């Protein structure tokens, strides 16, 4: 029997989330911080990561969180970690991080502890960075909490700050001729929030690339194009494929598609929390201590390792070790 997640969080919870976003936003770095980012050939870049949360069809509680690390420039999988998680709250536009990021932070922490030599030098995230209602999307959130360079790559245009998927926008897309062609996404405020990128010669729809953390937009766009064997960057594509395969093998779910649907079809997907944890809508798996009390506090002693019965405290910009 399919399980259903809790309803929309209370306004008090949403207000806390907004405060947390505003606080963590001050820690975002939107410029290149590594030598390899400033090199046109990305000399020195050896490992690129991708994350994904895939959902079980007909079940709004069960999901699979995955992290993969690929070699660069070969784009061969060097590491993968997939795990089933349980969800407790619904998807709320603008707050994707509060249902998905706790598991992805945990996956990065596990990799740091188990195989530090395989830590990715950059993470690709299926979602937005500064191209967001409040300038702090899931790619920014994950970047700040892990202190890793992050790139937000979305498949659909988030219509914020006056950006619209109108006739003019579609005409600009039509004028993108070859893989690597792009145009800026300038909002009504005059700020360039991201780039629309034709990621592959045969793609008819662009990707929407935005800064997550510790990387410039120009470098993020170039690297995204360099990681695309198909339309979707290979790190995200592999994370998605492997998480879906893990669901099939673990639950016996048949016929799951290789690539998950567009973000708009995820509107009913709930907020993530580790399997066996409390299913109260305002509770997730971590707490972030950044001068305001977060709503992400783990209270269940049944949470899976590495922090059974403990609280994971993240002190930006570095990820604290329990």
Short mmCIF file of C-alpha atoms in Angstrom, two decimals:
data_model
loop_
_atom_site.label_atom_id
_atom_site.label_comp_id
_atom_site.label_asym_id
_atom_site.label_seq_id
_atom_site.Cartn_x
_atom_site.Cartn_y
_atom_site.Cartn_z
CA UNK A 1 0.00 0.00 0.00
CA UNK A 2 1.42 3.37 -1.05
CA UNK A 3 2.35 5.73 1.73
CA UNK A 4 1.68 9.44 1.69
CA UNK A 5 3.81 12.22 3.11
CA UNK A 6 2.58 14.93 5.44
CA UNK A 7 0.86 18.05 4.19
CA UNK A 8 2.25 21.51 3.62
CA UNK A 9 4.46 22.78 6.46
CA UNK A 10 3.02 25.42 8.76
CA UNK A 11 3.78 29.07 8.04
CA UNK A 12 6.03 29.19 11.09
CA UNK A 13 8.20 26.46 9.58
CA UNK A 14 8.34 28.24 6.23
CA UNK A 15 9.39 31.43 7.99
CA UNK A 16 12.23 29.56 9.71
CA UNK A 17 13.31 28.11 6.38
CA UNK A 18 13.37 31.59 4.84
CA UNK A 19 15.52 32.88 7.69
CA UNK A 20 17.90 29.97 7.29
CA UNK A 21 18.18 30.57 3.56
CA UNK A 22 18.88 34.26 4.12
CA UNK A 23 21.59 33.48 6.66
CA UNK A 24 23.34 30.82 4.59
CA UNK A 25 23.07 33.00 1.47
CA UNK A 26 25.60 35.39 2.99
CA UNK A 27 28.18 32.57 2.81
CA UNK A 28 27.81 31.92 -0.94
CA UNK A 29 30.94 32.59 -3.00
CA UNK A 30 30.15 33.33 -6.66
CA UNK A 31 33.69 33.48 -8.05
CA UNK A 32 36.35 30.95 -9.02
CA UNK A 33 38.28 29.74 -5.99
CA UNK A 34 40.49 27.01 -7.51
CA UNK A 35 43.27 27.27 -10.10
CA UNK A 36 41.67 24.61 -12.31
CA UNK A 37 38.52 26.72 -12.65
CA UNK A 38 40.48 29.53 -14.29
CA UNK A 39 42.21 27.22 -16.77
CA UNK A 40 40.39 26.97 -20.12
CA UNK A 41 41.15 23.23 -20.28
CA UNK A 42 40.36 22.75 -16.57
CA UNK A 43 43.87 21.44 -16.02
CA UNK A 44 44.03 19.93 -12.54
CA UNK A 45 40.40 18.85 -12.44
CA UNK A 46 40.27 15.09 -11.93
CA UNK A 47 36.97 14.30 -10.17
CA UNK A 48 33.46 15.63 -10.75
CA UNK A 49 30.48 14.62 -8.65
CA UNK A 50 26.75 14.43 -9.20
CA UNK A 51 23.83 14.00 -6.81
CA UNK A 52 20.25 12.92 -7.25
CA UNK A 53 17.14 11.98 -5.27
CA UNK A 54 14.88 9.56 -7.16
CA UNK A 55 11.37 8.70 -6.08
CA UNK A 56 9.39 5.49 -5.93
CA UNK A 57 6.40 5.48 -8.24
CA UNK A 58 3.13 5.53 -6.34
CA UNK A 59 4.88 6.11 -3.01
CA UNK A 60 5.35 9.68 -1.77
CA UNK A 61 7.47 8.57 1.20
CA UNK A 62 10.21 6.31 -0.22
CA UNK A 63 13.13 7.68 -2.22
CA UNK A 64 16.74 6.92 -3.10
CA UNK A 65 19.51 9.46 -2.54
CA UNK A 66 22.66 8.98 -4.60
CA UNK A 67 26.12 10.45 -4.99
CA UNK A 68 28.48 9.52 -7.80
CA UNK A 69 32.02 10.63 -8.57
CA UNK A 70 33.34 10.51 -12.13
CA UNK A 71 36.84 10.91 -13.51
CA UNK A 72 37.48 14.00 -15.59
CA UNK A 73 37.75 14.33 -18.53
CA UNK A 74 36.97 10.62 -19.15
CA UNK A 75 33.65 10.82 -17.27
CA UNK A 76 33.90 7.27 -15.98
CA UNK A 77 32.27 6.36 -12.66
CA UNK A 78 34.83 6.00 -9.86
CA UNK A 79 32.47 5.89 -6.86
CA UNK A 80 28.78 5.53 -6.20
CA UNK A 81 26.66 5.56 -3.07
CA UNK A 82 22.91 4.90 -3.15
CA UNK A 83 20.66 4.56 -0.12
CA UNK A 84 16.93 4.40 0.52
CA UNK A 85 15.47 7.24 2.58
CA UNK A 86 12.02 8.06 3.92
CA UNK A 87 10.28 11.36 3.28
CA UNK A 88 8.08 13.31 5.64
CA UNK A 89 7.03 16.64 4.11
CA UNK A 90 5.70 17.73 0.73
CA UNK A 91 7.55 19.57 -2.00
CA UNK A 92 7.23 23.34 -1.53
CA UNK A 93 8.42 25.56 -4.37
CA UNK A 94 11.55 27.43 -3.37
CA UNK A 95 12.41 25.07 -0.51
CA UNK A 96 13.69 21.99 -2.35
CA UNK A 97 16.83 21.89 -0.19
CA UNK A 98 14.88 21.24 2.99
CA UNK A 99 13.70 17.86 1.73
CA UNK A 100 16.73 16.70 -0.28
CA UNK A 101 19.94 18.31 0.98
CA UNK A 102 20.20 16.50 4.36
CA UNK A 103 20.72 13.17 2.61
CA UNK A 104 23.17 14.60 0.11
CA UNK A 105 25.21 16.24 2.87
CA UNK A 106 25.26 12.88 4.65
CA UNK A 107 26.46 11.13 1.48
CA UNK A 108 29.30 13.65 1.08
CA UNK A 109 30.23 13.19 4.74
CA UNK A 110 30.30 9.40 4.30
CA UNK A 111 32.64 9.77 1.32
CA UNK A 112 34.91 12.14 3.25
CA UNK A 113 35.24 9.56 5.98
CA UNK A 114 35.49 6.39 3.83
CA UNK A 115 37.36 7.47 0.67
CA UNK A 116 38.73 11.01 1.04
CA UNK A 117 40.94 10.52 -2.03
CA UNK A 118 37.78 10.25 -4.13
CA UNK A 119 36.19 13.49 -2.95
CA UNK A 120 34.82 15.41 -5.94
CA UNK A 121 36.34 18.78 -6.73
CA UNK A 122 32.96 20.05 -7.89
CA UNK A 123 29.35 18.86 -7.53
CA UNK A 124 26.63 19.05 -10.17
CA UNK A 125 23.14 19.44 -8.73
CA UNK A 126 19.83 18.85 -10.51
CA UNK A 127 18.33 22.19 -9.51
CA UNK A 128 19.05 25.88 -9.29
CA UNK A 129 21.70 27.91 -7.53
CA UNK A 130 21.36 31.69 -7.35
CA UNK A 131 18.62 31.43 -9.99
CA UNK A 132 16.01 31.17 -7.25
CA UNK A 133 13.14 33.05 -5.62
CA UNK A 134 15.43 34.26 -2.83
CA UNK A 135 18.77 33.81 -4.60
CA UNK A 136 19.60 30.63 -2.69
CA UNK A 137 18.58 27.41 -4.40
CA UNK A 138 19.46 23.80 -3.66
CA UNK A 139 22.89 24.03 -5.36
CA UNK A 140 23.85 26.97 -3.12
CA UNK A 141 22.53 25.19 -0.03
CA UNK A 142 24.50 22.02 -0.73
CA UNK A 143 27.62 23.98 -1.66
CA UNK A 144 27.66 26.02 1.54
CA UNK A 145 27.03 23.02 3.79
CA UNK A 146 29.70 20.83 2.16
CA UNK A 147 32.13 23.67 1.34
CA UNK A 148 32.44 22.25 -2.19
CA UNK A 149 32.15 24.10 -5.50
CA UNK A 150 28.62 23.46 -6.79
CA UNK A 151 26.84 24.05 -10.08
CA UNK A 152 23.08 24.25 -10.41
CA UNK A 153 21.73 22.66 -13.59
CA UNK A 154 17.97 22.81 -14.13
CA UNK A 155 15.96 21.43 -17.03
CA UNK A 156 13.22 24.06 -16.86
CA UNK A 157 13.37 27.83 -16.48
CA UNK A 158 12.48 29.05 -13.00
CA UNK A 159 10.49 32.19 -13.74
CA UNK A 160 11.78 34.63 -11.13
CA UNK A 161 12.82 38.31 -11.21
CA UNK A 162 10.86 38.90 -14.40
CA UNK A 163 12.27 35.93 -16.32
CA UNK A 164 9.58 34.35 -18.48
CA UNK A 165 9.37 31.42 -20.83
CA UNK A 166 7.73 33.67 -23.39
CA UNK A 167 8.03 34.09 -27.15
CA UNK A 168 11.23 36.14 -26.85
CA UNK A 169 12.85 33.50 -24.66
CA UNK A 170 11.85 30.74 -27.07
CA UNK A 171 13.28 32.72 -29.97
CA UNK A 172 16.62 33.01 -28.16
CA UNK A 173 16.57 29.25 -27.67
CA UNK A 174 15.91 28.74 -31.37
CA UNK A 175 19.00 30.81 -32.19
CA UNK A 176 21.27 28.48 -30.21
CA UNK A 177 22.91 26.54 -33.04
CA UNK A 178 25.52 24.19 -31.57
CA UNK A 179 26.52 22.58 -28.33
CA UNK A 180 28.12 25.17 -26.07
CA UNK A 181 26.04 28.09 -27.33
CA UNK A 182 24.36 30.05 -24.56
CA UNK A 183 22.68 33.31 -23.63
CA UNK A 184 22.42 35.14 -20.29
CA UNK A 185 19.35 35.03 -18.09
CA UNK A 186 19.04 38.64 -16.98
CA UNK A 187 16.29 39.38 -14.51
CA UNK A 188 14.27 42.53 -14.19
CA UNK A 189 16.69 43.74 -11.54
CA UNK A 190 19.46 43.81 -14.14
CA UNK A 191 21.28 40.88 -12.54
CA UNK A 192 22.45 37.93 -14.63
CA UNK A 193 21.07 34.98 -12.69
CA UNK A 194 22.33 32.21 -14.94
CA UNK A 195 22.79 31.05 -18.51
CA UNK A 196 20.63 29.08 -20.91
CA UNK A 197 22.98 26.49 -22.44
CA UNK A 198 22.58 24.25 -25.46
CA UNK A 199 24.49 21.40 -23.90
CA UNK A 200 24.64 19.08 -26.91
CA UNK A 201 24.49 19.56 -30.67
CA UNK A 202 21.30 17.49 -30.88
CA UNK A 203 19.50 18.99 -27.87
CA UNK A 204 16.34 20.94 -28.64
CA UNK A 205 15.88 22.21 -25.08
CA UNK A 206 18.52 24.16 -23.14
CA UNK A 207 19.80 23.62 -19.64
CA UNK A 208 19.61 26.47 -17.15
CA UNK A 209 22.98 26.78 -15.43
CA UNK A 210 23.51 28.92 -12.33
CA UNK A 211 26.18 29.42 -9.71
CA UNK A 212 25.87 27.25 -6.64
CA UNK A 213 29.02 27.98 -4.66
CA UNK A 214 32.75 28.70 -5.09
CA UNK A 215 32.68 28.96 -8.89
CA UNK A 216 32.02 31.66 -11.48
CA UNK A 217 29.11 31.43 -13.89
CA UNK A 218 31.44 31.44 -16.89
CA UNK A 219 33.42 28.46 -15.59
CA UNK A 220 30.24 26.66 -14.53
CA UNK A 221 28.79 26.93 -18.04
CA UNK A 222 32.01 25.74 -19.71
CA UNK A 223 32.34 22.77 -17.38
CA UNK A 224 28.68 21.82 -17.75
CA UNK A 225 29.10 21.69 -21.51
CA UNK A 226 32.32 19.70 -21.11
CA UNK A 227 30.50 17.09 -19.00
CA UNK A 228 27.61 16.49 -21.40
CA UNK A 229 27.73 13.33 -23.49
CA UNK A 230 23.99 13.81 -23.84
CA UNK A 231 21.72 16.68 -22.81
CA UNK A 232 22.14 16.12 -19.06
CA UNK A 233 25.61 16.48 -17.47
CA UNK A 234 27.03 13.00 -17.03
CA UNK A 235 27.51 13.25 -13.23
CA UNK A 236 23.81 14.04 -12.71
CA UNK A 237 22.76 11.56 -15.38
CA UNK A 238 24.73 8.73 -13.78
CA UNK A 239 23.47 9.59 -10.29
CA UNK A 240 19.92 9.43 -11.60
CA UNK A 241 20.36 6.18 -13.54
CA UNK A 242 22.04 4.44 -10.61
CA UNK A 243 19.52 5.63 -8.04
CA UNK A 244 16.67 4.34 -10.17
CA UNK A 245 18.43 1.04 -10.69
CA UNK A 246 18.97 0.81 -6.92
CA UNK A 247 15.23 1.29 -6.38
CA UNK A 248 14.49 -1.49 -8.88
CA UNK A 249 16.95 -3.87 -7.24
CA UNK A 250 15.94 -3.00 -3.69
CA UNK A 251 12.16 -2.82 -4.01
CA UNK A 252 11.60 -4.80 -7.18
CA UNK A 253 10.10 -1.79 -8.92
CA UNK A 254 9.93 -2.48 -12.64
CA UNK A 255 9.92 -0.17 -15.61
CA UNK A 256 11.43 2.92 -13.95
CA UNK A 257 12.63 5.37 -16.63
CA UNK A 258 16.34 5.99 -17.08
CA UNK A 259 15.95 9.71 -16.55
CA UNK A 260 13.55 11.20 -14.06
CA UNK A 261 10.78 13.59 -15.09
CA UNK A 262 11.06 17.35 -15.12
CA UNK A 263 11.06 19.20 -11.79
CA UNK A 264 7.48 20.37 -12.34
CA UNK A 265 6.37 16.74 -12.14
CA UNK A 266 8.01 16.45 -8.73
CA UNK A 267 5.58 18.82 -7.09
CA UNK A 268 4.08 16.01 -5.06
CA UNK A 269 7.43 14.67 -3.92
CA UNK A 270 7.98 15.19 -0.21
CA UNK A 271 10.82 16.35 1.93
CA UNK A 272 13.45 13.78 2.72
CA UNK A 273 14.32 12.29 6.10
CA UNK A 274 16.27 9.10 6.80
CA UNK A 275 14.48 5.80 6.78
CA UNK A 276 13.01 5.03 10.17
CA UNK A 277 13.06 8.63 11.34
CA UNK A 278 10.12 10.59 12.67
CA UNK A 279 7.47 11.45 10.09
CA UNK A 280 6.48 14.78 11.58
CA UNK A 281 6.43 17.34 8.76
CA UNK A 282 8.68 19.95 10.35
CA UNK A 283 11.49 17.56 11.26
CA UNK A 284 14.36 16.54 9.04
CA UNK A 285 17.64 14.81 9.78
CA UNK A 286 20.16 17.50 10.61
CA UNK A 287 20.58 20.71 12.52
CA UNK A 288 22.53 23.65 11.20
CA UNK A 289 23.84 26.02 13.84
CA UNK A 290 24.31 29.40 12.19
CA UNK A 291 23.11 31.81 14.88
CA UNK A 292 19.49 30.90 14.21
CA UNK A 293 17.97 27.63 15.37
CA UNK A 294 17.28 25.40 12.41
CA UNK A 295 14.24 23.19 11.91
CA UNK A 296 16.48 20.33 10.76
CA UNK A 297 17.02 18.70 14.14
CA UNK A 298 17.20 14.93 14.38
CA UNK A 299 15.35 13.68 17.42
CA UNK A 300 14.83 10.02 16.57
CA UNK A 301 17.40 7.59 18.01
CA UNK A 302 16.63 5.24 15.11
CA UNK A 303 18.27 7.44 12.45
CA UNK A 304 20.83 5.46 10.43
CA UNK A 305 24.57 5.86 10.86
CA UNK A 306 26.79 7.83 10.95
CA UNK A 307 24.86 9.74 13.57
CA UNK A 308 22.60 7.37 15.45
CA UNK A 309 20.76 9.29 18.11
CA UNK A 310 23.07 12.25 17.54
CA UNK A 311 22.74 15.68 16.02
CA UNK A 312 24.85 16.59 13.02
CA UNK A 313 26.00 20.15 13.43
CA UNK A 314 27.17 21.95 10.33
CA UNK A 315 29.21 25.06 10.96
CA UNK A 316 29.60 26.81 7.58
CA UNK A 317 31.67 27.02 5.58
CA UNK A 318 33.09 23.60 6.59
CA UNK A 319 31.22 20.41 7.30
CA UNK A 320 31.72 19.38 10.91
CA UNK A 321 32.76 15.80 11.61
CA UNK A 322 30.72 14.01 14.25
#
